PDB file of C-alpha atoms in Angstrom:
ATOM      1  CA  MET A   1      88.039-110.458 133.421  1.00 41.00           C
ATOM      2  CA  SER A   2      87.912-108.077 130.454  1.00 50.00           C
ATOM      3  CA  ALA A   3      91.078-106.893 128.745  1.00 56.00           C
ATOM      4  CA  THR A   4      92.428-103.449 129.548  1.00 61.00           C
ATOM      5  CA  PRO A   5      91.107-100.976 126.945  1.00 64.00           C
ATOM      6  CA  ASP A   6      93.654 -99.749 124.410  1.00 66.00           C
ATOM      7  CA  PRO A   7      94.268 -96.044 125.223  1.00 81.00           C
ATOM      8  CA  THR A   8      95.777 -95.298 121.805  1.00 90.00           C
ATOM      9  CA  PRO A   9      93.479 -92.863 119.958  1.00 96.00           C
ATOM     10  CA  THR A  10      91.823 -93.960 116.747  1.00 98.00           C
ATOM     11  CA  ARG A  11      93.356 -91.798 114.018  1.00 98.00           C
ATOM     12  CA  ILE A  12      91.152 -90.534 111.188  1.00 99.00           C
ATOM     13  CA  LEU A  13      92.495 -88.453 108.305  1.00 99.00           C
ATOM     14  CA  MET A  14      90.234 -86.339 106.077  1.00 99.00           C
ATOM     15  CA  VAL A  15      91.605 -85.629 102.596  1.00 99.00           C
ATOM     16  CA  CYS A  16      90.620 -83.167  99.864  1.00 99.00           C
ATOM     17  CA  THR A  17      92.625 -81.222  97.288  1.00 98.00           C
ATOM     18  CA  GLY A  18      93.758 -77.917  98.795  1.00 98.00           C
ATOM     19  CA  ASN A  19      92.995 -78.727 102.455  1.00 99.00           C
ATOM     20  CA  ILE A  20      91.290 -75.390 103.043  1.00 98.00           C
ATOM     21  CA  CYS A  21      87.598 -76.034 102.281  1.00 98.00           C
ATOM     22  CA  ARG A  22      86.221 -79.570 102.438  1.00 98.00           C
ATOM     23  CA  SER A  23      88.590 -81.708 104.490  1.00 99.00           C
ATOM     24  CA  PRO A  24      89.120 -79.237 107.356  1.00 99.00           C
ATOM     25  CA  TYR A  25      85.381 -78.593 107.533  1.00 99.00           C
ATOM     26  CA  ALA A  26      84.682 -82.336 107.676  1.00 99.00           C
ATOM     27  CA  GLY A  27      87.518 -82.920 110.118  1.00 99.00           C
ATOM     28  CA  PHE A  28      86.529 -80.272 112.634  1.00 98.00           C
ATOM     29  CA  LEU A  29      82.864 -81.268 112.356  1.00 98.00           C
ATOM     30  CA  LEU A  30      83.637 -84.923 113.040  1.00 98.00           C
ATOM     31  CA  ALA A  31      86.148 -84.168 115.792  1.00 98.00           C
ATOM     32  CA  GLY A  32      83.609 -82.010 117.600  1.00 97.00           C
ATOM     33  CA  GLY A  33      80.979 -84.733 117.539  1.00 97.00           C
ATOM     34  CA  LEU A  34      83.337 -87.499 118.620  1.00 97.00           C
ATOM     35  CA  ARG A  35      84.835 -85.392 121.404  1.00 96.00           C
ATOM     36  CA  ASP A  36      81.405 -85.267 123.069  1.00 93.00           C
ATOM     37  CA  ILE A  37      81.407 -89.085 123.229  1.00 95.00           C
ATOM     38  CA  ASP A  38      85.055 -89.916 123.926  1.00 91.00           C
ATOM     39  CA  ALA A  39      87.176 -86.883 124.777  1.00 88.00           C
ATOM     40  CA  SER A  40      90.529 -88.526 124.058  1.00 93.00           C
ATOM     41  CA  GLY A  41      89.577 -91.526 121.944  1.00 96.00           C
ATOM     42  CA  PHE A  42      89.938 -90.007 118.491  1.00 98.00           C
ATOM     43  CA  GLU A  43      92.496 -87.916 116.648  1.00 98.00           C
ATOM     44  CA  VAL A  44      91.015 -86.326 113.525  1.00 98.00           C
ATOM     45  CA  ARG A  45      93.303 -84.483 111.114  1.00 98.00           C
ATOM     46  CA  SER A  46      93.131 -83.343 107.501  1.00 98.00           C
ATOM     47  CA  ALA A  47      95.471 -82.944 104.539  1.00 98.00           C
ATOM     48  CA  GLY A  48      95.392 -82.143 100.831  1.00 98.00           C
ATOM     49  CA  THR A  49      96.596 -83.972  97.736  1.00 98.00           C
ATOM     50  CA  ARG A  50      97.728 -80.566  96.426  1.00 98.00           C
ATOM     51  CA  ALA A  51      97.592 -78.609  99.646  1.00 97.00           C
ATOM     52  CA  MET A  52      97.699 -74.824  99.662  1.00 95.00           C
ATOM     53  CA  GLY A  53     100.488 -75.097 102.213  1.00 88.00           C
ATOM     54  CA  GLY A  54     100.330 -72.750 105.156  1.00 91.00           C
ATOM     55  CA  GLN A  55      96.919 -71.314 104.268  1.00 97.00           C
ATOM     56  CA  PRO A  56      94.158 -71.164 106.906  1.00 98.00           C
ATOM     57  CA  ILE A  57      90.767 -72.777 106.518  1.00 98.00           C
ATOM     58  CA  ASP A  58      88.565 -70.937 104.009  1.00 98.00           C
ATOM     59  CA  ALA A  59      86.437 -68.294 105.736  1.00 97.00           C
ATOM     60  CA  SER A  60      83.236 -69.736 104.267  1.00 98.00           C
ATOM     61  CA  SER A  61      83.991 -73.220 105.589  1.00 98.00           C
ATOM     62  CA  MET A  62      84.908 -71.782 108.969  1.00 98.00           C
ATOM     63  CA  ALA A  63      81.649 -69.833 109.167  1.00 97.00           C
ATOM     64  CA  LEU A  64      79.646 -73.010 108.539  1.00 98.00           C
ATOM     65  CA  LEU A  65      81.268 -74.672 111.552  1.00 98.00           C
ATOM     66  CA  GLY A  66      79.447 -72.339 113.935  1.00 96.00           C
ATOM     67  CA  PRO A  67      80.675 -72.793 117.530  1.00 96.00           C
ATOM     68  CA  LEU A  68      83.242 -75.353 116.353  1.00 97.00           C
ATOM     69  CA  ALA A  69      85.048 -72.628 114.401  1.00 96.00           C
ATOM     70  CA  ALA A  70      87.048 -71.777 117.525  1.00 95.00           C
ATOM     71  CA  ALA A  71      88.917 -75.074 117.085  1.00 96.00           C
ATOM     72  CA  THR A  72      90.325 -73.891 113.738  1.00 97.00           C
ATOM     73  CA  ASP A  73      92.632 -71.357 115.399  1.00 96.00           C
ATOM     74  CA  GLY A  74      96.158 -72.134 114.237  1.00 95.00           C
ATOM     75  CA  PHE A  75      95.069 -74.489 111.460  1.00 98.00           C
ATOM     76  CA  VAL A  76      97.147 -74.429 108.270  1.00 98.00           C
ATOM     77  CA  ALA A  77      96.806 -76.542 105.138  1.00 98.00           C
ATOM     78  CA  THR A  78      99.070 -79.597 105.091  1.00 98.00           C
ATOM     79  CA  GLN A  79     100.353 -81.681 102.182  1.00 98.00           C
ATOM     80  CA  LEU A  80      99.362 -85.351 102.184  1.00 98.00           C
ATOM     81  CA  THR A  81     102.288 -87.783 102.445  1.00 98.00           C
ATOM     82  CA  ALA A  82     102.682 -91.551 102.461  1.00 98.00           C
ATOM     83  CA  GLU A  83     104.015 -91.410 106.023  1.00 98.00           C
ATOM     84  CA  MET A  84     100.903 -89.539 107.120  1.00 98.00           C
ATOM     85  CA  ILE A  85      98.686 -92.210 105.553  1.00 98.00           C
ATOM     86  CA  ARG A  86     100.632 -95.010 107.242  1.00 98.00           C
ATOM     87  CA  ARG A  87      99.895 -93.528 110.665  1.00 98.00           C
ATOM     88  CA  GLN A  88      96.112 -93.471 110.180  1.00 98.00           C
ATOM     89  CA  ASP A  89      93.507 -96.032 111.148  1.00 98.00           C
ATOM     90  CA  ALA A  90      91.062 -94.637 108.573  1.00 98.00           C
ATOM     91  CA  VAL A  91      91.503 -92.269 105.629  1.00 99.00           C
ATOM     92  CA  LEU A  92      88.337 -90.537 104.408  1.00 99.00           C
ATOM     93  CA  THR A  93      88.517 -88.570 101.175  1.00 99.00           C
ATOM     94  CA  MET A  94      86.080 -86.112  99.671  1.00 99.00           C
ATOM     95  CA  THR A  95      86.089 -87.734  96.206  1.00 98.00           C
ATOM     96  CA  ARG A  96      86.850 -91.034  94.501  1.00 97.00           C
ATOM     97  CA  ASP A  97      89.745 -89.385  92.659  1.00 98.00           C
ATOM     98  CA  GLN A  98      91.305 -88.380  95.972  1.00 98.00           C
ATOM     99  CA  ARG A  99      90.813 -91.916  97.248  1.00 98.00           C
ATOM    100  CA  GLY A 100      92.825 -93.032  94.228  1.00 98.00           C
ATOM    101  CA  ALA A 101      95.528 -90.474  95.027  1.00 98.00           C
ATOM    102  CA  VAL A 102      95.819 -91.851  98.560  1.00 98.00           C
ATOM    103  CA  LEU A 103      96.220 -95.380  97.231  1.00 98.00           C
ATOM    104  CA  ARG A 104      98.861 -94.338  94.734  1.00 98.00           C
ATOM    105  CA  LEU A 105     100.891 -92.991  97.640  1.00 98.00           C
ATOM    106  CA  GLN A 106     100.161 -95.959  99.901  1.00 98.00           C
ATOM    107  CA  PRO A 107      98.648 -98.964  98.047  1.00 97.00           C
ATOM    108  CA  ASP A 108      98.286-101.097 101.168  1.00 97.00           C
ATOM    109  CA  ALA A 109      95.832 -98.553 102.637  1.00 98.00           C
ATOM    110  CA  LEU A 110      93.017 -99.904 100.425  1.00 97.00           C
ATOM    111  CA  ARG A 111      91.014-101.544 103.213  1.00 96.00           C
ATOM    112  CA  ARG A 112      91.053 -98.415 105.366  1.00 98.00           C
ATOM    113  CA  THR A 113      90.523 -95.752 102.694  1.00 98.00           C
ATOM    114  CA  PHE A 114      87.032 -94.638 101.673  1.00 98.00           C
ATOM    115  CA  THR A 115      85.309 -91.525 100.511  1.00 98.00           C
ATOM    116  CA  LEU A 116      83.602 -89.870 103.472  1.00 98.00           C
ATOM    117  CA  ARG A 117      80.119 -90.345 102.050  1.00 97.00           C
ATOM    118  CA  GLU A 118      80.882 -93.955 101.149  1.00 97.00           C
ATOM    119  CA  PHE A 119      82.061 -94.617 104.704  1.00 98.00           C
ATOM    120  CA  GLY A 120      78.919 -93.134 106.220  1.00 96.00           C
ATOM    121  CA  ARG A 121      76.774 -95.209 103.878  1.00 95.00           C
ATOM    122  CA  LEU A 122      78.651 -98.436 104.587  1.00 96.00           C
ATOM    123  CA  LEU A 123      78.179 -98.061 108.349  1.00 97.00           C
ATOM    124  CA  ASP A 124      74.588 -99.139 107.749  1.00 94.00           C
ATOM    125  CA  THR A 125      75.876-102.545 106.574  1.00 95.00           C
ATOM    126  CA  VAL A 126      77.325-103.608 109.944  1.00 95.00           C
ATOM    127  CA  GLU A 127      75.735-104.717 113.207  1.00 94.00           C
ATOM    128  CA  ILE A 128      77.209-102.581 115.970  1.00 94.00           C
ATOM    129  CA  ALA A 129      76.240-105.096 118.661  1.00 92.00           C
ATOM    130  CA  GLU A 130      78.459-107.724 117.014  1.00 94.00           C
ATOM    131  CA  LEU A 131      81.567-105.527 117.161  1.00 95.00           C
ATOM    132  CA  PRO A 132      83.950-105.354 120.157  1.00 94.00           C
ATOM    133  CA  ARG A 133      83.009-102.967 122.956  1.00 93.00           C
ATOM    134  CA  ASP A 134      86.563-101.587 123.177  1.00 94.00           C
ATOM    135  CA  ARG A 135      86.901 -98.646 120.785  1.00 95.00           C
ATOM    136  CA  ALA A 136      90.326 -99.535 119.387  1.00 94.00           C
ATOM    137  CA  GLU A 137      89.360-103.163 118.830  1.00 95.00           C
ATOM    138  CA  ARG A 138      86.034-102.088 117.333  1.00 96.00           C
ATOM    139  CA  TRP A 139      87.693 -99.926 114.695  1.00 97.00           C
ATOM    140  CA  ARG A 140      90.256-102.621 113.908  1.00 96.00           C
ATOM    141  CA  ARG A 141      87.368-104.960 113.105  1.00 96.00           C
ATOM    142  CA  LEU A 142      85.181-102.319 111.488  1.00 97.00           C
ATOM    143  CA  LEU A 143      87.454-101.124 108.682  1.00 97.00           C
ATOM    144  CA  PRO A 144      88.035-104.474 106.918  1.00 96.00           C
ATOM    145  CA  GLU A 145      84.363-105.348 107.339  1.00 96.00           C
ATOM    146  CA  LEU A 146      83.294-102.133 105.621  1.00 97.00           C
ATOM    147  CA  ALA A 147      85.845-102.718 102.864  1.00 96.00           C
ATOM    148  CA  ALA A 148      84.444-106.202 102.302  1.00 95.00           C
ATOM    149  CA  ASN A 149      80.933-104.752 101.985  1.00 94.00           C
ATOM    150  CA  ARG A 150      81.832-102.266  99.234  1.00 91.00           C
ATOM    151  CA  THR A 151      80.783-104.488  96.337  1.00 85.00           C
ATOM    152  CA  SER A 152      77.415-105.532  97.744  1.00 84.00           C
ATOM    153  CA  ALA A 153      76.597-101.968  98.847  1.00 78.00           C
ATOM    154  CA  ARG A 154      77.282-100.202  95.558  1.00 76.00           C
ATOM    155  CA  ILE A 155      75.000 -97.320  94.622  1.00 78.00           C
ATOM    156  CA  PRO A 156      73.525 -96.582  91.164  1.00 72.00           C
ATOM    157  CA  ASP A 157      75.548 -93.388  90.697  1.00 83.00           C
ATOM    158  CA  PRO A 158      79.075 -93.591  92.178  1.00 84.00           C
ATOM    159  CA  ALA A 159      79.320 -89.785  91.930  1.00 88.00           C
ATOM    160  CA  ASP A 160      76.988 -89.666  94.929  1.00 91.00           C
ATOM    161  CA  ASP A 161      79.978 -90.728  97.025  1.00 94.00           C
ATOM    162  CA  ASP A 162      81.777 -87.468  96.142  1.00 97.00           C
ATOM    163  CA  VAL A 163      81.594 -84.051  97.824  1.00 98.00           C
ATOM    164  CA  ILE A 164      81.543 -81.001  95.555  1.00 98.00           C
ATOM    165  CA  ASP A 165      84.495 -78.620  95.577  1.00 98.00           C
ATOM    166  CA  PRO A 166      83.265 -75.127  96.549  1.00 98.00           C
ATOM    167  CA  PHE A 167      86.662 -73.448  96.172  1.00 95.00           C
ATOM    168  CA  GLY A 168      86.352 -70.094  94.407  1.00 91.00           C
ATOM    169  CA  GLN A 169      82.560 -70.304  94.301  1.00 93.00           C
ATOM    170  CA  GLY A 170      79.791 -68.530  96.174  1.00 92.00           C
ATOM    171  CA  GLU A 171      78.138 -69.253  99.494  1.00 95.00           C
ATOM    172  CA  SER A 172      75.579 -71.592  97.905  1.00 97.00           C
ATOM    173  CA  ALA A 173      78.382 -73.957  96.862  1.00 98.00           C
ATOM    174  CA  PHE A 174      79.717 -74.020 100.416  1.00 98.00           C
ATOM    175  CA  ARG A 175      76.245 -74.724 101.770  1.00 98.00           C
ATOM    176  CA  GLU A 176      75.932 -77.615  99.319  1.00 98.00           C
ATOM    177  CA  MET A 177      79.325 -78.898 100.462  1.00 99.00           C
ATOM    178  CA  ALA A 178      78.107 -78.835 104.057  1.00 98.00           C
ATOM    179  CA  ARG A 179      74.843 -80.522 103.064  1.00 98.00           C
ATOM    180  CA  GLN A 180      76.814 -83.396 101.541  1.00 98.00           C
ATOM    181  CA  ILE A 181      79.349 -83.734 104.359  1.00 99.00           C
ATOM    182  CA  ALA A 182      77.179 -83.368 107.461  1.00 98.00           C
ATOM    183  CA  PRO A 183      75.055 -86.541 107.086  1.00 97.00           C
ATOM    184  CA  ALA A 184      78.199 -88.680 106.806  1.00 98.00           C
ATOM    185  CA  THR A 185      79.910 -87.173 109.848  1.00 98.00           C
ATOM    186  CA  GLU A 186      76.650 -87.374 111.791  1.00 98.00           C
ATOM    187  CA  ARG A 187      76.377 -91.056 110.875  1.00 98.00           C
ATOM    188  CA  ILE A 188      79.882 -91.737 112.207  1.00 98.00           C
ATOM    189  CA  VAL A 189      79.104 -89.881 115.437  1.00 98.00           C
ATOM    190  CA  ALA A 190      75.801 -91.756 115.812  1.00 98.00           C
ATOM    191  CA  PHE A 191      77.623 -95.053 115.272  1.00 97.00           C
ATOM    192  CA  GLU A 192      80.099 -94.248 118.038  1.00 97.00           C
ATOM    193  CA  ARG A 193      77.390 -92.993 120.372  1.00 96.00           C
ATOM    194  CA  THR A 194      75.477 -96.249 119.961  1.00 96.00           C
ATOM    195  CA  ALA A 195      78.665 -98.257 120.482  1.00 94.00           C
ATOM    196  CA  ALA A 196      79.495 -96.290 123.636  1.00 92.00           C
ATOM    197  CA  ASP A 197      75.978 -96.833 124.989  1.00 92.00           C
ATOM    198  CA  LEU A 198      76.276-100.574 124.328  1.00 91.00           C
ATOM    199  CA  ALA A 199      79.639-100.708 126.082  1.00 86.00           C
ATOM    200  CA  GLU A 200      78.175 -98.979 129.129  1.00 85.00           C
ATOM    201  CA  ARG A 201      75.094-101.213 129.311  1.00 83.00           C
ATOM    202  CA  ASP A 202      76.726-104.483 128.326  1.00 74.00           C
ATOM    203  CA  PRO A 203      80.517-104.459 128.818  1.00 70.00           C
ATOM    204  CA  GLU A 204      82.355-107.532 127.598  1.00 61.00           C
TER     205      GLU A 204
END
């Protein structure tokens, strides 16, 4: 008899600097994709290392969300705190510098803190079929496995794990931001969709 699935949502925190351009865009994009797979299985939030507290998502980032923009109603930028980090299963930053800022606040978060693009890239280093079918158990196994694969999966230019900051720039910078973020969020959604399909076809 299989164990009862853990109903606790998997908590993912997106982090950038001001929490009005990159991290809310990435967060709402990922949340929308995951909601289509598991309506209550994930809680995706965002925060900033130097948040523009109380400000809404940048209009250019909101426009790029398309139909998902409706979910931004009521959003305000939030300052990153150590307590916030402690509550997360995974922390995904927009740059390596922000990853460092997270770890300065909460050093023991190392094995669950990645840049977003790094995380998406590292998902290709694991075999989904070998992970638990239960979502909560799967993510508990996944994070340390990805962390262990960092060294062997290094890329020639570490800057490719960063997302550009479009703040104060034109629409082309925001489009480039979206171009860098979307493949990583799509990879996470694809990973979960495959895992959900496996769980349905071959439950443990």
